[in-house]
PDB file of C-alpha atoms in Angstrom:
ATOM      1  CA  UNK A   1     112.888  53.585   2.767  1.00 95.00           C
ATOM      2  CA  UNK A   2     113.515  54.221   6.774  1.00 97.00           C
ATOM      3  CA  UNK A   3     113.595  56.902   8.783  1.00 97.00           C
ATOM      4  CA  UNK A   4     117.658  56.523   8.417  1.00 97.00           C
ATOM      5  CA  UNK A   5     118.036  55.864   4.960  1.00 98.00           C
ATOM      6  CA  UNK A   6     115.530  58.939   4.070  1.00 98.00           C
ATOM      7  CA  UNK A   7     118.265  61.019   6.699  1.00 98.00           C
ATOM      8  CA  UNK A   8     121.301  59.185   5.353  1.00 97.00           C
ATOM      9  CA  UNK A   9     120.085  60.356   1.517  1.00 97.00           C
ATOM     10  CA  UNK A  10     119.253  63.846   2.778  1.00 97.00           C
ATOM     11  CA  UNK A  11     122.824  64.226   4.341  1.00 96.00           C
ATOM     12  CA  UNK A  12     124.364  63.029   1.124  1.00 96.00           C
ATOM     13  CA  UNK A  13     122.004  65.400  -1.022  1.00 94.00           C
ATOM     14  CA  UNK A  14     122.362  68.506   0.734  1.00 93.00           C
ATOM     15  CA  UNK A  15     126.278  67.584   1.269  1.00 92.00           C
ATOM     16  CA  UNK A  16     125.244  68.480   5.362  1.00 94.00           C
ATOM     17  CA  UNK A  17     126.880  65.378   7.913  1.00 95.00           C
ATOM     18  CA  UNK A  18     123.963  64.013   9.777  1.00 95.00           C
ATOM     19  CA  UNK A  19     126.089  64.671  13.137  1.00 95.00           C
ATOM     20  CA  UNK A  20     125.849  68.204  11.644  1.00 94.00           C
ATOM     21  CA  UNK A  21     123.011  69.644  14.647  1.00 95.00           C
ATOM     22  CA  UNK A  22     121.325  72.489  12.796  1.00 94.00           C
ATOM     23  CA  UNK A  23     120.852  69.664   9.858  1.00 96.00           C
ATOM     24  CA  UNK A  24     119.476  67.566  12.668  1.00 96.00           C
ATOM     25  CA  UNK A  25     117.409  70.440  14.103  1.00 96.00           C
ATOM     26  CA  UNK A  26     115.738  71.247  10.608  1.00 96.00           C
ATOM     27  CA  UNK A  27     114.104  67.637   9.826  1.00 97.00           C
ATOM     28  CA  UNK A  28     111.043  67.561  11.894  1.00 96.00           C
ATOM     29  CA  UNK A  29     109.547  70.680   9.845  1.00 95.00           C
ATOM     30  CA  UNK A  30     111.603  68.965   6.267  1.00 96.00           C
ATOM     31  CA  UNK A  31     109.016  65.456   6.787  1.00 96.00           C
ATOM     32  CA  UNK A  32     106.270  67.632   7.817  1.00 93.00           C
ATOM     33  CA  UNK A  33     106.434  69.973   4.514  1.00 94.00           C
ATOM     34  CA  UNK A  34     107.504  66.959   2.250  1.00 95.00           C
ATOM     35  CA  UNK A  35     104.283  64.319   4.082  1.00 92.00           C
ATOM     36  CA  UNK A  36     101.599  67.646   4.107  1.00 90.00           C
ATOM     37  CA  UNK A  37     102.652  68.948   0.642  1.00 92.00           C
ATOM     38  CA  UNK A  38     102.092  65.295  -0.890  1.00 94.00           C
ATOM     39  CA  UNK A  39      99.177  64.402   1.360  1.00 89.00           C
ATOM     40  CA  UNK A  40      97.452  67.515   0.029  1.00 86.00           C
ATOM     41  CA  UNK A  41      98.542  67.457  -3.959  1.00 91.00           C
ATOM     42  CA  UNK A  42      97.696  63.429  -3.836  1.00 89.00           C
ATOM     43  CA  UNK A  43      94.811  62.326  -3.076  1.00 80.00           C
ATOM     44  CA  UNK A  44      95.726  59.390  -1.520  1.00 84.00           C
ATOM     45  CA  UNK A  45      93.606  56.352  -0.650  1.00 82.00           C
ATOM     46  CA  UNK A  46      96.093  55.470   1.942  1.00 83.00           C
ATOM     47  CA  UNK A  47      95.014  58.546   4.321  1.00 87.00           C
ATOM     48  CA  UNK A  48      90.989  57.154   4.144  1.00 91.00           C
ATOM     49  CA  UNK A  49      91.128  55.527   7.306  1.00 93.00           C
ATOM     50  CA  UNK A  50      88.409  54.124  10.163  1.00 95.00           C
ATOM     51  CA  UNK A  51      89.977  54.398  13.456  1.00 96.00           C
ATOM     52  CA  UNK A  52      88.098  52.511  16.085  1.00 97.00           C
ATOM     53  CA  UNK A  53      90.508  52.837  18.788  1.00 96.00           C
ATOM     54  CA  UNK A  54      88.496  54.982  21.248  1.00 96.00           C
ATOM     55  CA  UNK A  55      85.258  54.386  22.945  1.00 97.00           C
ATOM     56  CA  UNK A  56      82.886  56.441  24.643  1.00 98.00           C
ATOM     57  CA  UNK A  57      82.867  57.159  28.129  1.00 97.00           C
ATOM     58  CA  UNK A  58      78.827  56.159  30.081  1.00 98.00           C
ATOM     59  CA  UNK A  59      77.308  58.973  31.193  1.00 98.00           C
ATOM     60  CA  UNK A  60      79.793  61.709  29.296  1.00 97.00           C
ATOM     61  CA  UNK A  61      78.406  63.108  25.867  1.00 96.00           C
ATOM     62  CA  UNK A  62      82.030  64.816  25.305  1.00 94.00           C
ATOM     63  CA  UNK A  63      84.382  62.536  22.647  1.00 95.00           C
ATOM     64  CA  UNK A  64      87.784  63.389  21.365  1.00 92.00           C
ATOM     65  CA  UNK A  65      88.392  62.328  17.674  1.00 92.00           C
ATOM     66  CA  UNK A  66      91.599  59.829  17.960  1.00 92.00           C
ATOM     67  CA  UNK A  67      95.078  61.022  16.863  1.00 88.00           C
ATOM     68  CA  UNK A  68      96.156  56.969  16.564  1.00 89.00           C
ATOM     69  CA  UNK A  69      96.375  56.911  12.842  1.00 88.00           C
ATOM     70  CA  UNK A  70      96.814  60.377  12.212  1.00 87.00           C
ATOM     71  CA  UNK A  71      94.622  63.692  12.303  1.00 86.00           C
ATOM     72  CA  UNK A  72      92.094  63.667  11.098  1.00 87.00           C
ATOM     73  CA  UNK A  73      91.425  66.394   7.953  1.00 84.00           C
ATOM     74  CA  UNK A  74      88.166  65.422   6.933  1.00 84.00           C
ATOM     75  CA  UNK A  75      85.331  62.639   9.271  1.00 89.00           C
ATOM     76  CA  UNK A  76      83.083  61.332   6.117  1.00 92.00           C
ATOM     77  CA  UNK A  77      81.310  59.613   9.361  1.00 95.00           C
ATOM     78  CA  UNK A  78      80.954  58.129  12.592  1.00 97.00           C
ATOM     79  CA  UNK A  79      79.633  54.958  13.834  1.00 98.00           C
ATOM     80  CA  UNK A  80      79.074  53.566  17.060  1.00 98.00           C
ATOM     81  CA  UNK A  81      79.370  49.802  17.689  1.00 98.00           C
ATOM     82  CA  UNK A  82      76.722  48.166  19.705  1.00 98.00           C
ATOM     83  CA  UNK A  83      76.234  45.780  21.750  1.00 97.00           C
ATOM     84  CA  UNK A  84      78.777  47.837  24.177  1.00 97.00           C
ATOM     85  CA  UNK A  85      82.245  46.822  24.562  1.00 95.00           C
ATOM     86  CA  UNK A  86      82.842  45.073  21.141  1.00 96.00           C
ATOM     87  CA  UNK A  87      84.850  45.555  17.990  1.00 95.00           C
ATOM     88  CA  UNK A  88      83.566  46.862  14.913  1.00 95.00           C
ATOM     89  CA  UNK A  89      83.520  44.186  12.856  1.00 94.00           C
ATOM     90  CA  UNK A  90      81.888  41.980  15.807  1.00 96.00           C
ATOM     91  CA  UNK A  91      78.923  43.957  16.711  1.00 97.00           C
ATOM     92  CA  UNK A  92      76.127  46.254  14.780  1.00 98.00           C
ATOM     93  CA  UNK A  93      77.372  49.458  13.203  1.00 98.00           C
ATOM     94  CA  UNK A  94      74.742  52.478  14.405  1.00 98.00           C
ATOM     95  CA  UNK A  95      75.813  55.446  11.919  1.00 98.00           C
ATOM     96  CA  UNK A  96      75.428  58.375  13.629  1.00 98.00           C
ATOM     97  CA  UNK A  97      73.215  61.318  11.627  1.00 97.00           C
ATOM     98  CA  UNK A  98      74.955  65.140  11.965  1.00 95.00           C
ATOM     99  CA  UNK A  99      72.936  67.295  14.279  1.00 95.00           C
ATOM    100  CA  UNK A 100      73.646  71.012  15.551  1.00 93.00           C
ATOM    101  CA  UNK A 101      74.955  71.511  18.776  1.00 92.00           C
ATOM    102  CA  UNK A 102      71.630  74.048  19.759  1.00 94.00           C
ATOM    103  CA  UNK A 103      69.445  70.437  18.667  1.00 96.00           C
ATOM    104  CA  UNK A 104      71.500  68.407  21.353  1.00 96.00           C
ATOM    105  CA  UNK A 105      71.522  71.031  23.884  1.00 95.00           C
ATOM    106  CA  UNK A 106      68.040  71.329  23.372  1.00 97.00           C
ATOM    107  CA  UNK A 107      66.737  67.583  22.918  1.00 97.00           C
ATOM    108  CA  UNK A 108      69.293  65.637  25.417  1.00 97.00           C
ATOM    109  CA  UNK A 109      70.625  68.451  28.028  1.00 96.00           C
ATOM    110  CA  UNK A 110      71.335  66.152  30.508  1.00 96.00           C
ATOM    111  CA  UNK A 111      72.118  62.382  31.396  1.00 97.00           C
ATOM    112  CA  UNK A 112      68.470  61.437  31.261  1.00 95.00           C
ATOM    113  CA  UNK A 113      67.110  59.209  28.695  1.00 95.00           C
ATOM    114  CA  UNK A 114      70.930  58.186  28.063  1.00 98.00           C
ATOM    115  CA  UNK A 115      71.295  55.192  25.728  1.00 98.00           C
ATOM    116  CA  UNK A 116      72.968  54.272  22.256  1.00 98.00           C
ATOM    117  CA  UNK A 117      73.959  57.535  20.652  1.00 98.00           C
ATOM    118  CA  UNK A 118      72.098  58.539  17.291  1.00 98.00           C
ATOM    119  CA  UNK A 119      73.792  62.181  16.713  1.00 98.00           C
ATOM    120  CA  UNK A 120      76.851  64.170  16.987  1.00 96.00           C
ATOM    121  CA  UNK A 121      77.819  67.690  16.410  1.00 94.00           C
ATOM    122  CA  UNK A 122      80.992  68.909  16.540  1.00 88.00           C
ATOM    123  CA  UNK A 123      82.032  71.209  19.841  1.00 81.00           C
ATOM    124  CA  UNK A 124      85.143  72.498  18.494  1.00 69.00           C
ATOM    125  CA  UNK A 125      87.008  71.764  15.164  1.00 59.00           C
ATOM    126  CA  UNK A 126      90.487  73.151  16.476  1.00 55.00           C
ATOM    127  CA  UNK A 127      93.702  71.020  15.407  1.00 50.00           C
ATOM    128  CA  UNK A 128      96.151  73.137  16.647  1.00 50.00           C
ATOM    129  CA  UNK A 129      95.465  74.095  20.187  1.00 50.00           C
ATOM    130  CA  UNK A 130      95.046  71.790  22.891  1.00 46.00           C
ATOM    131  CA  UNK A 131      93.628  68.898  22.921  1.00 48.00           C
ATOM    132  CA  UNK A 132      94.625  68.974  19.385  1.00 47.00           C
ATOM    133  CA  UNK A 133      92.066  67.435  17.859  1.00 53.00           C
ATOM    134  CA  UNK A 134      88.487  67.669  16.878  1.00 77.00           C
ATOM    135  CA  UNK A 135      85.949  67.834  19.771  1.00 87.00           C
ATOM    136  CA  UNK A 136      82.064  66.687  19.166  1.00 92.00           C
ATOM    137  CA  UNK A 137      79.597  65.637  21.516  1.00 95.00           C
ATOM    138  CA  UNK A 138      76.885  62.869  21.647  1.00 97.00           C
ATOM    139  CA  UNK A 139      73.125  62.984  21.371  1.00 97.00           C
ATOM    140  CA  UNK A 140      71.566  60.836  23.287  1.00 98.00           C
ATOM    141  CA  UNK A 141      74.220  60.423  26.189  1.00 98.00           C
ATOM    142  CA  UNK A 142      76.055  57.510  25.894  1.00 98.00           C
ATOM    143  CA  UNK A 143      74.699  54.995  28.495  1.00 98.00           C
ATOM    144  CA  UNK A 144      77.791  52.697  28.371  1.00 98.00           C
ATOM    145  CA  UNK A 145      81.323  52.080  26.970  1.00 98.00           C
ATOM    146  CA  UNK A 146      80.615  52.205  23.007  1.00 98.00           C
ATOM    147  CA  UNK A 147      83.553  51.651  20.087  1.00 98.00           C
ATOM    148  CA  UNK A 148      83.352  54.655  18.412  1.00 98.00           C
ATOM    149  CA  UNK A 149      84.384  53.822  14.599  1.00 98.00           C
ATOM    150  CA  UNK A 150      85.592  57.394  12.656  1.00 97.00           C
ATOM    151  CA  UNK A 151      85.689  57.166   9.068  1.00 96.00           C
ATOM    152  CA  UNK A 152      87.390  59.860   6.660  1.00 93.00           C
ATOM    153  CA  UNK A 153      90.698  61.169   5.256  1.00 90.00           C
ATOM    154  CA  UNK A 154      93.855  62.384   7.622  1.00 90.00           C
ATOM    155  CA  UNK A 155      97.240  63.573   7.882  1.00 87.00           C
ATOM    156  CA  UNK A 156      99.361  60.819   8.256  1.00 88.00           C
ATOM    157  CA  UNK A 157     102.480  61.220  11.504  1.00 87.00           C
ATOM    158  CA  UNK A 158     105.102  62.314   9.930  1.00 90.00           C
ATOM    159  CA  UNK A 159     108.344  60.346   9.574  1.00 94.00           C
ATOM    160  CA  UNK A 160     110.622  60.450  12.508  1.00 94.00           C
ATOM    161  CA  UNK A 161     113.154  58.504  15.225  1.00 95.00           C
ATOM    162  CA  UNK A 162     110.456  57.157  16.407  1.00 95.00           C
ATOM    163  CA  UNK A 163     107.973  57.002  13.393  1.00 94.00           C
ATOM    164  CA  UNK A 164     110.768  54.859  10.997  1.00 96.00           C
ATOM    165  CA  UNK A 165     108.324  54.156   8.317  1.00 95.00           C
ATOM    166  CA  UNK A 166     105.578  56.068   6.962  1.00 92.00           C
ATOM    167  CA  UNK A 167     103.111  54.971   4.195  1.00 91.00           C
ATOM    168  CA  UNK A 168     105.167  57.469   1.977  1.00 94.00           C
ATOM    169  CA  UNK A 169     108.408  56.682   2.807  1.00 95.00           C
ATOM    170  CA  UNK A 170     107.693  53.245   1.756  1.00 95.00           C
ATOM    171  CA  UNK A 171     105.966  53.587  -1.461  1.00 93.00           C
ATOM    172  CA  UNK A 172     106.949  56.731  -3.091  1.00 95.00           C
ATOM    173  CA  UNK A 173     110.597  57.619  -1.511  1.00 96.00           C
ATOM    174  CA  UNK A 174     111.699  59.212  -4.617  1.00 96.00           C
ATOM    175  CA  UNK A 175     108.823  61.672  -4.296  1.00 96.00           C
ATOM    176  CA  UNK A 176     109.301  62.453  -0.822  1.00 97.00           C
ATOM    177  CA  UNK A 177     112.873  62.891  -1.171  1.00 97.00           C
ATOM    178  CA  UNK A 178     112.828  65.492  -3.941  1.00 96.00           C
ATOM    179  CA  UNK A 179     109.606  67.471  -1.353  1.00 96.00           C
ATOM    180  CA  UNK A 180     112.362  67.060   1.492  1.00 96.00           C
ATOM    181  CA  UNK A 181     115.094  68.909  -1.178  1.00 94.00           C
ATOM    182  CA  UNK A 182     113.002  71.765  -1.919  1.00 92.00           C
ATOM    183  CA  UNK A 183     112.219  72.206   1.554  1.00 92.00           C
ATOM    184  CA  UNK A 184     116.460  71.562   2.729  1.00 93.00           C
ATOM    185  CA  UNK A 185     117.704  73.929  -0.460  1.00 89.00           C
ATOM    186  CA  UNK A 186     115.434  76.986   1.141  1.00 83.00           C
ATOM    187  CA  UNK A 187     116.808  76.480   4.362  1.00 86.00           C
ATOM    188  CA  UNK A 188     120.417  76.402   2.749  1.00 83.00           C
ATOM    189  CA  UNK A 189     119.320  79.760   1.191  1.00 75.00           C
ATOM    190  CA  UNK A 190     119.120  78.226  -2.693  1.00 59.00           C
ATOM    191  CA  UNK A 191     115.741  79.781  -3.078  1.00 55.00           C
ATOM    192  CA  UNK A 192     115.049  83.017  -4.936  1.00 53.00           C
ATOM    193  CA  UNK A 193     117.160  85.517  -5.929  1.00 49.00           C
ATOM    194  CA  UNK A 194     119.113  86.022  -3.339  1.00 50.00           C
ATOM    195  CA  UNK A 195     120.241  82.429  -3.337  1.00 49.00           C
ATOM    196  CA  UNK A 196     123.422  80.913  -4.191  1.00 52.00           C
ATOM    197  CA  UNK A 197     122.392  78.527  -6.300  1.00 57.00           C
ATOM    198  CA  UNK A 198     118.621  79.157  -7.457  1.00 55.00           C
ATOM    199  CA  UNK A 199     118.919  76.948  -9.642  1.00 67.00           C
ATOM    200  CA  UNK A 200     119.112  73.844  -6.824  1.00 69.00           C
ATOM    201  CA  UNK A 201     115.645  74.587  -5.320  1.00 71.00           C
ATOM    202  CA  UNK A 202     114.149  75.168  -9.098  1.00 80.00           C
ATOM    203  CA  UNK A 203     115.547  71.598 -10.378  1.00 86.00           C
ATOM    204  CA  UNK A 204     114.099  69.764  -6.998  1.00 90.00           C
ATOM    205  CA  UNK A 205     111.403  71.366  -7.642  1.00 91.00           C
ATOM    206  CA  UNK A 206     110.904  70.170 -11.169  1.00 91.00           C
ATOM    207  CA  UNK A 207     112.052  66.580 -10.759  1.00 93.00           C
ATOM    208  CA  UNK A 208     109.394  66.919  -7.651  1.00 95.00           C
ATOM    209  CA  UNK A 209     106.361  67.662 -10.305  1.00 94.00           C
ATOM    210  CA  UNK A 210     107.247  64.684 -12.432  1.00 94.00           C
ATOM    211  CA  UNK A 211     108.212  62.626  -9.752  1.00 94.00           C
ATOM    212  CA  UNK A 212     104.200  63.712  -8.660  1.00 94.00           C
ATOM    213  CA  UNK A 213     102.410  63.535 -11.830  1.00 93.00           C
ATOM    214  CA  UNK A 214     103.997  59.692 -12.517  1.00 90.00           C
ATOM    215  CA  UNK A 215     102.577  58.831  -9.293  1.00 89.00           C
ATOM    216  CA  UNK A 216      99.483  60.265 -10.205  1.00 86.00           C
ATOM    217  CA  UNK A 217      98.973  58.723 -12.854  1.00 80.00           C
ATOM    218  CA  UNK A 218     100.811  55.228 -12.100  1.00 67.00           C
ATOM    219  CA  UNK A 219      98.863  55.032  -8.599  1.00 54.00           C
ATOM    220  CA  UNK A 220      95.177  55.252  -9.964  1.00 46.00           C
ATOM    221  CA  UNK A 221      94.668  52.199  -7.448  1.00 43.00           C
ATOM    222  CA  UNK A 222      95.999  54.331  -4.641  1.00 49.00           C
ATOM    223  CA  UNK A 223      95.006  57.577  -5.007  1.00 45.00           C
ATOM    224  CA  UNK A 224      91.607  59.433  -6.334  1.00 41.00           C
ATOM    225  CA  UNK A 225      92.153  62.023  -8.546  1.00 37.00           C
TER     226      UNK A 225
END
């Protein structure tokens, strides 16, 4: 399902119009509980990614881990592509071995000696402040323009105007639906005792755990578990 039809569903669930703007205000954070919670309770094969869209930069240790795919949760490994300038699949793949950032400081502290890269440690493992993404640096200096190849699990963008179509959306919309509902009947105030209707967020939330556990076990392809 699209970004629409997911909203379009919502509206009709909830019994909110989609013109409604507090209903429009309160999706971003309904797709980002309803793609984290699954993301986290399924471990999906879809979020084990390599992302070789950024490079080094020659002479500059510092690299950003790329945001292109998602964010990264977990890096299972890095590899840098020689010669420079060339695809992953087109050149040699030089894994790079985990060092501490004391070891770099100490072995490479400056340009000199700067060639293919054979370390990394990370600088800062912040995904919340900016730049909002894990930092690490290089050991040796890079020496040229490598493809940096970053291998491990992460949190896919969450479905939006912009984002029509996530990997969930499209293959388990019943799942993500019901994660949206629990999420929407909390906001409507149908969660605990003081709700209206308790019983709303407790049903969503019990068609949710089937809805998860027949995915689990249907998807053994697509998710490890």
């Amino acid at each position: 399902m699209t970004y629409t039809e997911i909203v379009t569903a919502l509206s009709q669930l909830s019994v909110m119009p989609t013109t409604d703007t507090n209903f429009a205000a309160i999706l971003p954070s309904t797709f980002a509980y309803a793609e984290g919670r699954i993301t986290r309770e399924l471990d999906l094969m879809a979020a084990n990614v390599r992302d070789a869209t950024s490079s080094t930069v020659a002479l500059n240790r510092n690299f950003t881990i790329p945001t292109t795919l998602g964010t990264f949760l977990v890096v299972d490994g890095i590899n840098v592509i020689t010669p420079a300038s060339t695809a992953p699949d087109s050149g040699t793949r030089v894994m790079l071995q985990p060092a501490s950032r004391d070891f770099l400081d100490y072995a490479w502290p400056a340009t000199t000696g700067a060639t293919v890269p054979a370390y990394f440690a990370y600088l800062s493992q912040d995904t919340y402040s900016s730049p909002a993404q894990t930092q690490i640096i290089f050991g040796p200096w890079p020496d040229s323009t490598y493809r940096v190849e970053v291998i491990g699990k992460i949190q896919p963008a969450a479905l939006s105007s912009t984002n029509t179509t996530t990997w969930l959306s499209a293959n388990l919309p019943d799942l993500y639906i019901a994660a949206c509902m629990i999420y929407l009947s909390g906001w409507q105030r149908n969660f605990g005792a003081q709700a209206d209707d308790v019983r709303s967020a407790q049903s969503w939330e019990t068609q949710y755990t089937t809805l998860r556990d027949s995915a689990a076990r249907c998807g053994r392809p697509l998710a490890l578990l």
